[in-house]
Amino acid sequence: MPGDISLIGFDGIRITQMVSPRLTTYRQNTRSISEEAIQLLTEAIEEPDTHIPRQITVQGQLVEGETVG
């Protein structure tokens, strides 16, 4: 890698940066995901008749390693 294939992981696990070659990974912002989920759940519980389900997008971060060409 990355000569023949590219490999990317998901979730930004720290061990991926300690191995060789370092794995390219996508790190989620779990704190923001948790905060948004709690907010949506609270709204649904407090206002069940008027709550409108919606989709929230939380940005993550691409952590470049050595496994993508």
PDB file of N, CA and C in Angstrom:
ATOM      1  N   MET A   1       0.847  -1.157   0.000  1.00  0.00           N
ATOM      2  CA  MET A   1       0.000   0.000   0.000  1.00  0.00           C
ATOM      3  C   MET A   1       0.898   1.227   0.000  1.00  0.00           C
ATOM      4  N   PRO A   2       0.569   2.283  -0.558  1.00  0.00           N
ATOM      5  CA  PRO A   2      -0.578   2.529  -1.409  1.00  0.00           C
ATOM      6  C   PRO A   2      -0.298   2.230  -2.882  1.00  0.00           C
ATOM      7  N   GLY A   3       0.780   1.513  -3.186  1.00  0.00           N
ATOM      8  CA  GLY A   3       1.127   1.269  -4.581  1.00  0.00           C
ATOM      9  C   GLY A   3       0.080   0.508  -5.357  1.00  0.00           C
ATOM     10  N   ASP A   4      -0.455  -0.573  -4.798  1.00  0.00           N
ATOM     11  CA  ASP A   4      -1.421  -1.399  -5.502  1.00  0.00           C
ATOM     12  C   ASP A   4      -2.864  -1.097  -5.113  1.00  0.00           C
ATOM     13  N   ILE A   5      -3.113  -0.822  -3.850  1.00  0.00           N
ATOM     14  CA  ILE A   5      -4.461  -0.524  -3.375  1.00  0.00           C
ATOM     15  C   ILE A   5      -4.389   0.610  -2.359  1.00  0.00           C
ATOM     16  N   SER A   6      -5.516   1.274  -2.183  1.00  0.00           N
ATOM     17  CA  SER A   6      -5.638   2.280  -1.129  1.00  0.00           C
ATOM     18  C   SER A   6      -6.573   1.731  -0.072  1.00  0.00           C
ATOM     19  N   LEU A   7      -6.318   2.068   1.178  1.00  0.00           N
ATOM     20  CA  LEU A   7      -7.120   1.570   2.288  1.00  0.00           C
ATOM     21  C   LEU A   7      -7.416   2.726   3.231  1.00  0.00           C
ATOM     22  N   ILE A   8      -8.681   2.844   3.611  1.00  0.00           N
ATOM     23  CA  ILE A   8      -9.070   3.892   4.551  1.00  0.00           C
ATOM     24  C   ILE A   8      -9.938   3.271   5.636  1.00  0.00           C
ATOM     25  N   GLY A   9      -9.699   3.683   6.864  1.00  0.00           N
ATOM     26  CA  GLY A   9     -10.481   3.200   7.995  1.00  0.00           C
ATOM     27  C   GLY A   9     -11.549   4.198   8.361  1.00  0.00           C
ATOM     28  N   PHE A  10     -12.270   3.892   9.406  1.00  0.00           N
ATOM     29  CA  PHE A  10     -13.363   4.747   9.843  1.00  0.00           C
ATOM     30  C   PHE A  10     -13.340   4.823  11.355  1.00  0.00           C
ATOM     31  N   ASP A  11     -13.480   5.984  11.883  1.00  0.00           N
ATOM     32  CA  ASP A  11     -13.647   6.262  13.300  1.00  0.00           C
ATOM     33  C   ASP A  11     -12.385   6.765  13.985  1.00  0.00           C
ATOM     34  N   GLY A  12     -11.295   6.946  13.281  1.00  0.00           N
ATOM     35  CA  GLY A  12     -10.129   7.600  13.847  1.00  0.00           C
ATOM     36  C   GLY A  12      -9.510   6.929  15.051  1.00  0.00           C
ATOM     37  N   ILE A  13      -9.569   5.613  15.113  1.00  0.00           N
ATOM     38  CA  ILE A  13      -8.993   4.891  16.243  1.00  0.00           C
ATOM     39  C   ILE A  13      -7.495   5.209  16.328  1.00  0.00           C
ATOM     40  N   ARG A  14      -7.013   5.572  17.497  1.00  0.00           N
ATOM     41  CA  ARG A  14      -5.633   6.031  17.665  1.00  0.00           C
ATOM     42  C   ARG A  14      -4.582   5.010  17.244  1.00  0.00           C
ATOM     43  N   ILE A  15      -4.874   3.729  17.411  1.00  0.00           N
ATOM     44  CA  ILE A  15      -3.894   2.701  17.061  1.00  0.00           C
ATOM     45  C   ILE A  15      -3.525   2.765  15.580  1.00  0.00           C
ATOM     46  N   THR A  16      -4.438   3.310  14.758  1.00  0.00           N
ATOM     47  CA  THR A  16      -4.164   3.381  13.323  1.00  0.00           C
ATOM     48  C   THR A  16      -3.000   4.304  13.002  1.00  0.00           C
ATOM     49  N   GLN A  17      -2.680   5.206  13.910  1.00  0.00           N
ATOM     50  CA  GLN A  17      -1.561   6.113  13.693  1.00  0.00           C
ATOM     51  C   GLN A  17      -0.259   5.574  14.282  1.00  0.00           C
ATOM     52  N   MET A  18      -0.336   4.416  14.953  1.00  0.00           N
ATOM     53  CA  MET A  18       0.849   3.828  15.587  1.00  0.00           C
ATOM     54  C   MET A  18       1.411   2.644  14.812  1.00  0.00           C
ATOM     55  N   VAL A  19       0.681   2.199  13.798  1.00  0.00           N
ATOM     56  CA  VAL A  19       1.145   1.055  13.014  1.00  0.00           C
ATOM     57  C   VAL A  19       1.816   1.548  11.745  1.00  0.00           C
ATOM     58  N   SER A  20       2.522   0.677  11.070  1.00  0.00           N
ATOM     59  CA  SER A  20       3.199   1.050   9.830  1.00  0.00           C
ATOM     60  C   SER A  20       2.704   0.154   8.708  1.00  0.00           C
ATOM     61  N   PRO A  21       2.224   0.723   7.621  1.00  0.00           N
ATOM     62  CA  PRO A  21       2.053   2.155   7.362  1.00  0.00           C
ATOM     63  C   PRO A  21       0.858   2.704   8.141  1.00  0.00           C
ATOM     64  N   ARG A  22       0.922   4.005   8.464  1.00  0.00           N
ATOM     65  CA  ARG A  22      -0.176   4.643   9.197  1.00  0.00           C
ATOM     66  C   ARG A  22      -1.432   4.626   8.338  1.00  0.00           C
ATOM     67  N   LEU A  23      -2.541   4.172   8.916  1.00  0.00           N
ATOM     68  CA  LEU A  23      -3.802   4.051   8.196  1.00  0.00           C
ATOM     69  C   LEU A  23      -4.485   5.411   8.055  1.00  0.00           C
ATOM     70  N   THR A  24      -4.921   5.723   6.844  1.00  0.00           N
ATOM     71  CA  THR A  24      -5.758   6.891   6.632  1.00  0.00           C
ATOM     72  C   THR A  24      -7.128   6.558   7.187  1.00  0.00           C
ATOM     73  N   THR A  25      -7.733   7.473   7.929  1.00  0.00           N
ATOM     74  CA  THR A  25      -9.015   7.176   8.569  1.00  0.00           C
ATOM     75  C   THR A  25      -9.889   8.422   8.626  1.00  0.00           C
ATOM     76  N   TYR A  26     -11.171   8.203   8.833  1.00  0.00           N
ATOM     77  CA  TYR A  26     -12.125   9.301   8.990  1.00  0.00           C
ATOM     78  C   TYR A  26     -12.576   9.317  10.440  1.00  0.00           C
ATOM     79  N   ARG A  27     -12.300  10.407  11.128  1.00  0.00           N
ATOM     80  CA  ARG A  27     -12.622  10.530  12.557  1.00  0.00           C
ATOM     81  C   ARG A  27     -13.952  11.257  12.723  1.00  0.00           C
ATOM     82  N   GLN A  28     -14.867  10.638  13.456  1.00  0.00           N
ATOM     83  CA  GLN A  28     -16.155  11.252  13.754  1.00  0.00           C
ATOM     84  C   GLN A  28     -16.027  12.164  14.972  1.00  0.00           C
ATOM     85  N   ASN A  29     -16.842  13.199  15.011  1.00  0.00           N
ATOM     86  CA  ASN A  29     -16.888  14.082  16.167  1.00  0.00           C
ATOM     87  C   ASN A  29     -17.977  13.542  17.100  1.00  0.00           C
ATOM     88  N   THR A  30     -17.618  12.565  17.929  1.00  0.00           N
ATOM     89  CA  THR A  30     -18.608  11.879  18.768  1.00  0.00           C
ATOM     90  C   THR A  30     -19.263  12.815  19.780  1.00  0.00           C
ATOM     91  N   ARG A  31     -18.555  13.817  20.222  1.00  0.00           N
ATOM     92  CA  ARG A  31     -19.156  14.772  21.164  1.00  0.00           C
ATOM     93  C   ARG A  31     -20.301  15.532  20.497  1.00  0.00           C
ATOM     94  N   SER A  32     -20.070  16.038  19.302  1.00  0.00           N
ATOM     95  CA  SER A  32     -21.120  16.770  18.582  1.00  0.00           C
ATOM     96  C   SER A  32     -22.291  15.861  18.231  1.00  0.00           C
ATOM     97  N   ILE A  33     -21.992  14.616  17.835  1.00  0.00           N
ATOM     98  CA  ILE A  33     -23.054  13.660  17.526  1.00  0.00           C
ATOM     99  C   ILE A  33     -23.923  13.435  18.764  1.00  0.00           C
ATOM    100  N   SER A  34     -23.282  13.258  19.914  1.00  0.00           N
ATOM    101  CA  SER A  34     -24.020  13.043  21.168  1.00  0.00           C
ATOM    102  C   SER A  34     -24.879  14.246  21.527  1.00  0.00           C
ATOM    103  N   GLU A  35     -24.312  15.430  21.415  1.00  0.00           N
ATOM    104  CA  GLU A  35     -25.048  16.646  21.764  1.00  0.00           C
ATOM    105  C   GLU A  35     -26.268  16.822  20.868  1.00  0.00           C
ATOM    106  N   GLU A  36     -26.099  16.589  19.564  1.00  0.00           N
ATOM    107  CA  GLU A  36     -27.217  16.730  18.623  1.00  0.00           C
ATOM    108  C   GLU A  36     -28.295  15.679  18.901  1.00  0.00           C
ATOM    109  N   ALA A  37     -27.880  14.447  19.190  1.00  0.00           N
ATOM    110  CA  ALA A  37     -28.840  13.375  19.470  1.00  0.00           C
ATOM    111  C   ALA A  37     -29.653  13.684  20.724  1.00  0.00           C
ATOM    112  N   ILE A  38     -28.993  14.187  21.756  1.00  0.00           N
ATOM    113  CA  ILE A  38     -29.697  14.546  22.993  1.00  0.00           C
ATOM    114  C   ILE A  38     -30.687  15.672  22.734  1.00  0.00           C
ATOM    115  N   GLN A  39     -30.286  16.652  21.948  1.00  0.00           N
ATOM    116  CA  GLN A  39     -31.180  17.768  21.621  1.00  0.00           C
ATOM    117  C   GLN A  39     -32.416  17.275  20.875  1.00  0.00           C
ATOM    118  N   LEU A  40     -32.217  16.426  19.863  1.00  0.00           N
ATOM    119  CA  LEU A  40     -33.346  15.902  19.092  1.00  0.00           C
ATOM    120  C   LEU A  40     -34.272  15.056  19.958  1.00  0.00           C
ATOM    121  N   LEU A  41     -33.698  14.233  20.804  1.00  0.00           N
ATOM    122  CA  LEU A  41     -34.493  13.382  21.687  1.00  0.00           C
ATOM    123  C   LEU A  41     -35.296  14.218  22.680  1.00  0.00           C
ATOM    124  N   THR A  42     -34.657  15.231  23.243  1.00  0.00           N
ATOM    125  CA  THR A  42     -35.342  16.117  24.189  1.00  0.00           C
ATOM    126  C   THR A  42     -36.529  16.805  23.521  1.00  0.00           C
ATOM    127  N   GLU A  43     -36.324  17.315  22.302  1.00  0.00           N
ATOM    128  CA  GLU A  43     -37.415  17.959  21.570  1.00  0.00           C
ATOM    129  C   GLU A  43     -38.559  16.981  21.324  1.00  0.00           C
ATOM    130  N   ALA A  44     -38.237  15.755  20.944  1.00  0.00           N
ATOM    131  CA  ALA A  44     -39.268  14.748  20.654  1.00  0.00           C
ATOM    132  C   ALA A  44     -40.064  14.386  21.904  1.00  0.00           C
ATOM    133  N   ILE A  45     -39.397  14.336  23.045  1.00  0.00           N
ATOM    134  CA  ILE A  45     -40.068  13.991  24.295  1.00  0.00           C
ATOM    135  C   ILE A  45     -40.932  15.154  24.800  1.00  0.00           C
ATOM    136  N   GLU A  46     -40.382  16.367  24.740  1.00  0.00           N
ATOM    137  CA  GLU A  46     -41.090  17.521  25.285  1.00  0.00           C
ATOM    138  C   GLU A  46     -42.228  18.009  24.389  1.00  0.00           C
ATOM    139  N   GLU A  47     -42.115  17.806  23.083  1.00  0.00           N
ATOM    140  CA  GLU A  47     -43.131  18.288  22.146  1.00  0.00           C
ATOM    141  C   GLU A  47     -43.495  17.195  21.138  1.00  0.00           C
ATOM    142  N   PRO A  48     -44.053  16.081  21.602  1.00  0.00           N
ATOM    143  CA  PRO A  48     -44.305  14.954  20.697  1.00  0.00           C
ATOM    144  C   PRO A  48     -45.294  15.268  19.574  1.00  0.00           C
ATOM    145  N   ASP A  49     -46.223  16.186  19.800  1.00  0.00           N
ATOM    146  CA  ASP A  49     -47.229  16.486  18.780  1.00  0.00           C
ATOM    147  C   ASP A  49     -46.723  17.435  17.693  1.00  0.00           C
ATOM    148  N   THR A  50     -45.734  18.252  18.016  1.00  0.00           N
ATOM    149  CA  THR A  50     -45.243  19.233  17.040  1.00  0.00           C
ATOM    150  C   THR A  50     -43.827  18.940  16.557  1.00  0.00           C
ATOM    151  N   HIS A  51     -43.185  17.967  17.159  1.00  0.00           N
ATOM    152  CA  HIS A  51     -41.800  17.646  16.773  1.00  0.00           C
ATOM    153  C   HIS A  51     -41.749  17.086  15.357  1.00  0.00           C
ATOM    154  N   ILE A  52     -40.875  17.635  14.552  1.00  0.00           N
ATOM    155  CA  ILE A  52     -40.676  17.153  13.186  1.00  0.00           C
ATOM    156  C   ILE A  52     -39.295  16.510  13.113  1.00  0.00           C
ATOM    157  N   PRO A  53     -39.226  15.207  12.823  1.00  0.00           N
ATOM    158  CA  PRO A  53     -37.918  14.551  12.697  1.00  0.00           C
ATOM    159  C   PRO A  53     -37.100  15.223  11.599  1.00  0.00           C
ATOM    160  N   ARG A  54     -35.816  15.337  11.830  1.00  0.00           N
ATOM    161  CA  ARG A  54     -34.939  15.950  10.825  1.00  0.00           C
ATOM    162  C   ARG A  54     -33.567  15.288  10.865  1.00  0.00           C
ATOM    163  N   GLN A  55     -32.860  15.472   9.808  1.00  0.00           N
ATOM    164  CA  GLN A  55     -31.519  14.901   9.686  1.00  0.00           C
ATOM    165  C   GLN A  55     -30.500  15.982  10.013  1.00  0.00           C
ATOM    166  N   ILE A  56     -29.516  15.628  10.817  1.00  0.00           N
ATOM    167  CA  ILE A  56     -28.444  16.547  11.203  1.00  0.00           C
ATOM    168  C   ILE A  56     -27.140  16.007  10.620  1.00  0.00           C
ATOM    169  N   THR A  57     -26.334  16.884  10.074  1.00  0.00           N
ATOM    170  CA  THR A  57     -25.022  16.493   9.571  1.00  0.00           C
ATOM    171  C   THR A  57     -23.960  17.070  10.496  1.00  0.00           C
ATOM    172  N   VAL A  58     -23.096  16.199  10.983  1.00  0.00           N
ATOM    173  CA  VAL A  58     -21.999  16.617  11.851  1.00  0.00           C
ATOM    174  C   VAL A  58     -20.700  16.355  11.089  1.00  0.00           C
ATOM    175  N   GLN A  59     -19.891  17.378  10.969  1.00  0.00           N
ATOM    176  CA  GLN A  59     -18.639  17.248  10.235  1.00  0.00           C
ATOM    177  C   GLN A  59     -17.632  16.389  10.990  1.00  0.00           C
ATOM    178  N   GLY A  60     -16.865  15.637  10.236  1.00  0.00           N
ATOM    179  CA  GLY A  60     -15.777  14.843  10.788  1.00  0.00           C
ATOM    180  C   GLY A  60     -14.460  15.355  10.237  1.00  0.00           C
ATOM    181  N   GLN A  61     -13.439  14.531  10.349  1.00  0.00           N
ATOM    182  CA  GLN A  61     -12.111  14.958   9.906  1.00  0.00           C
ATOM    183  C   GLN A  61     -11.390  13.784   9.262  1.00  0.00           C
ATOM    184  N   LEU A  62     -10.839  14.020   8.089  1.00  0.00           N
ATOM    185  CA  LEU A  62     -10.017  13.011   7.431  1.00  0.00           C
ATOM    186  C   LEU A  62      -8.606  13.096   8.012  1.00  0.00           C
ATOM    187  N   VAL A  63      -8.131  11.992   8.562  1.00  0.00           N
ATOM    188  CA  VAL A  63      -6.784  11.934   9.139  1.00  0.00           C
ATOM    189  C   VAL A  63      -5.918  11.202   8.126  1.00  0.00           C
ATOM    190  N   GLU A  64      -5.064  11.940   7.453  1.00  0.00           N
ATOM    191  CA  GLU A  64      -4.246  11.360   6.392  1.00  0.00           C
ATOM    192  C   GLU A  64      -3.130  10.491   6.966  1.00  0.00           C
ATOM    193  N   GLY A  65      -3.044   9.291   6.440  1.00  0.00           N
ATOM    194  CA  GLY A  65      -1.989   8.379   6.815  1.00  0.00           C
ATOM    195  C   GLY A  65      -1.142   8.072   5.588  1.00  0.00           C
ATOM    196  N   GLU A  66      -0.723   6.828   5.479  1.00  0.00           N
ATOM    197  CA  GLU A  66       0.150   6.434   4.373  1.00  0.00           C
ATOM    198  C   GLU A  66      -0.463   5.331   3.508  1.00  0.00           C
ATOM    199  N   THR A  67      -1.782   5.136   3.630  1.00  0.00           N
ATOM    200  CA  THR A  67      -2.396   4.016   2.929  1.00  0.00           C
ATOM    201  C   THR A  67      -3.273   4.417   1.758  1.00  0.00           C
ATOM    202  N   VAL A  68      -3.172   5.674   1.328  1.00  0.00           N
ATOM    203  CA  VAL A  68      -3.921   6.127   0.163  1.00  0.00           C
ATOM    204  C   VAL A  68      -2.946   6.759  -0.808  1.00  0.00           C
ATOM    205  N   GLY A  69      -3.044   6.328  -2.054  1.00  0.00           N
ATOM    206  CA  GLY A  69      -2.119   6.821  -3.088  1.00  0.00           C
ATOM    207  C   GLY A  69      -2.517   8.144  -3.659  1.00  0.00           C
TER     208      GLY A  69
END
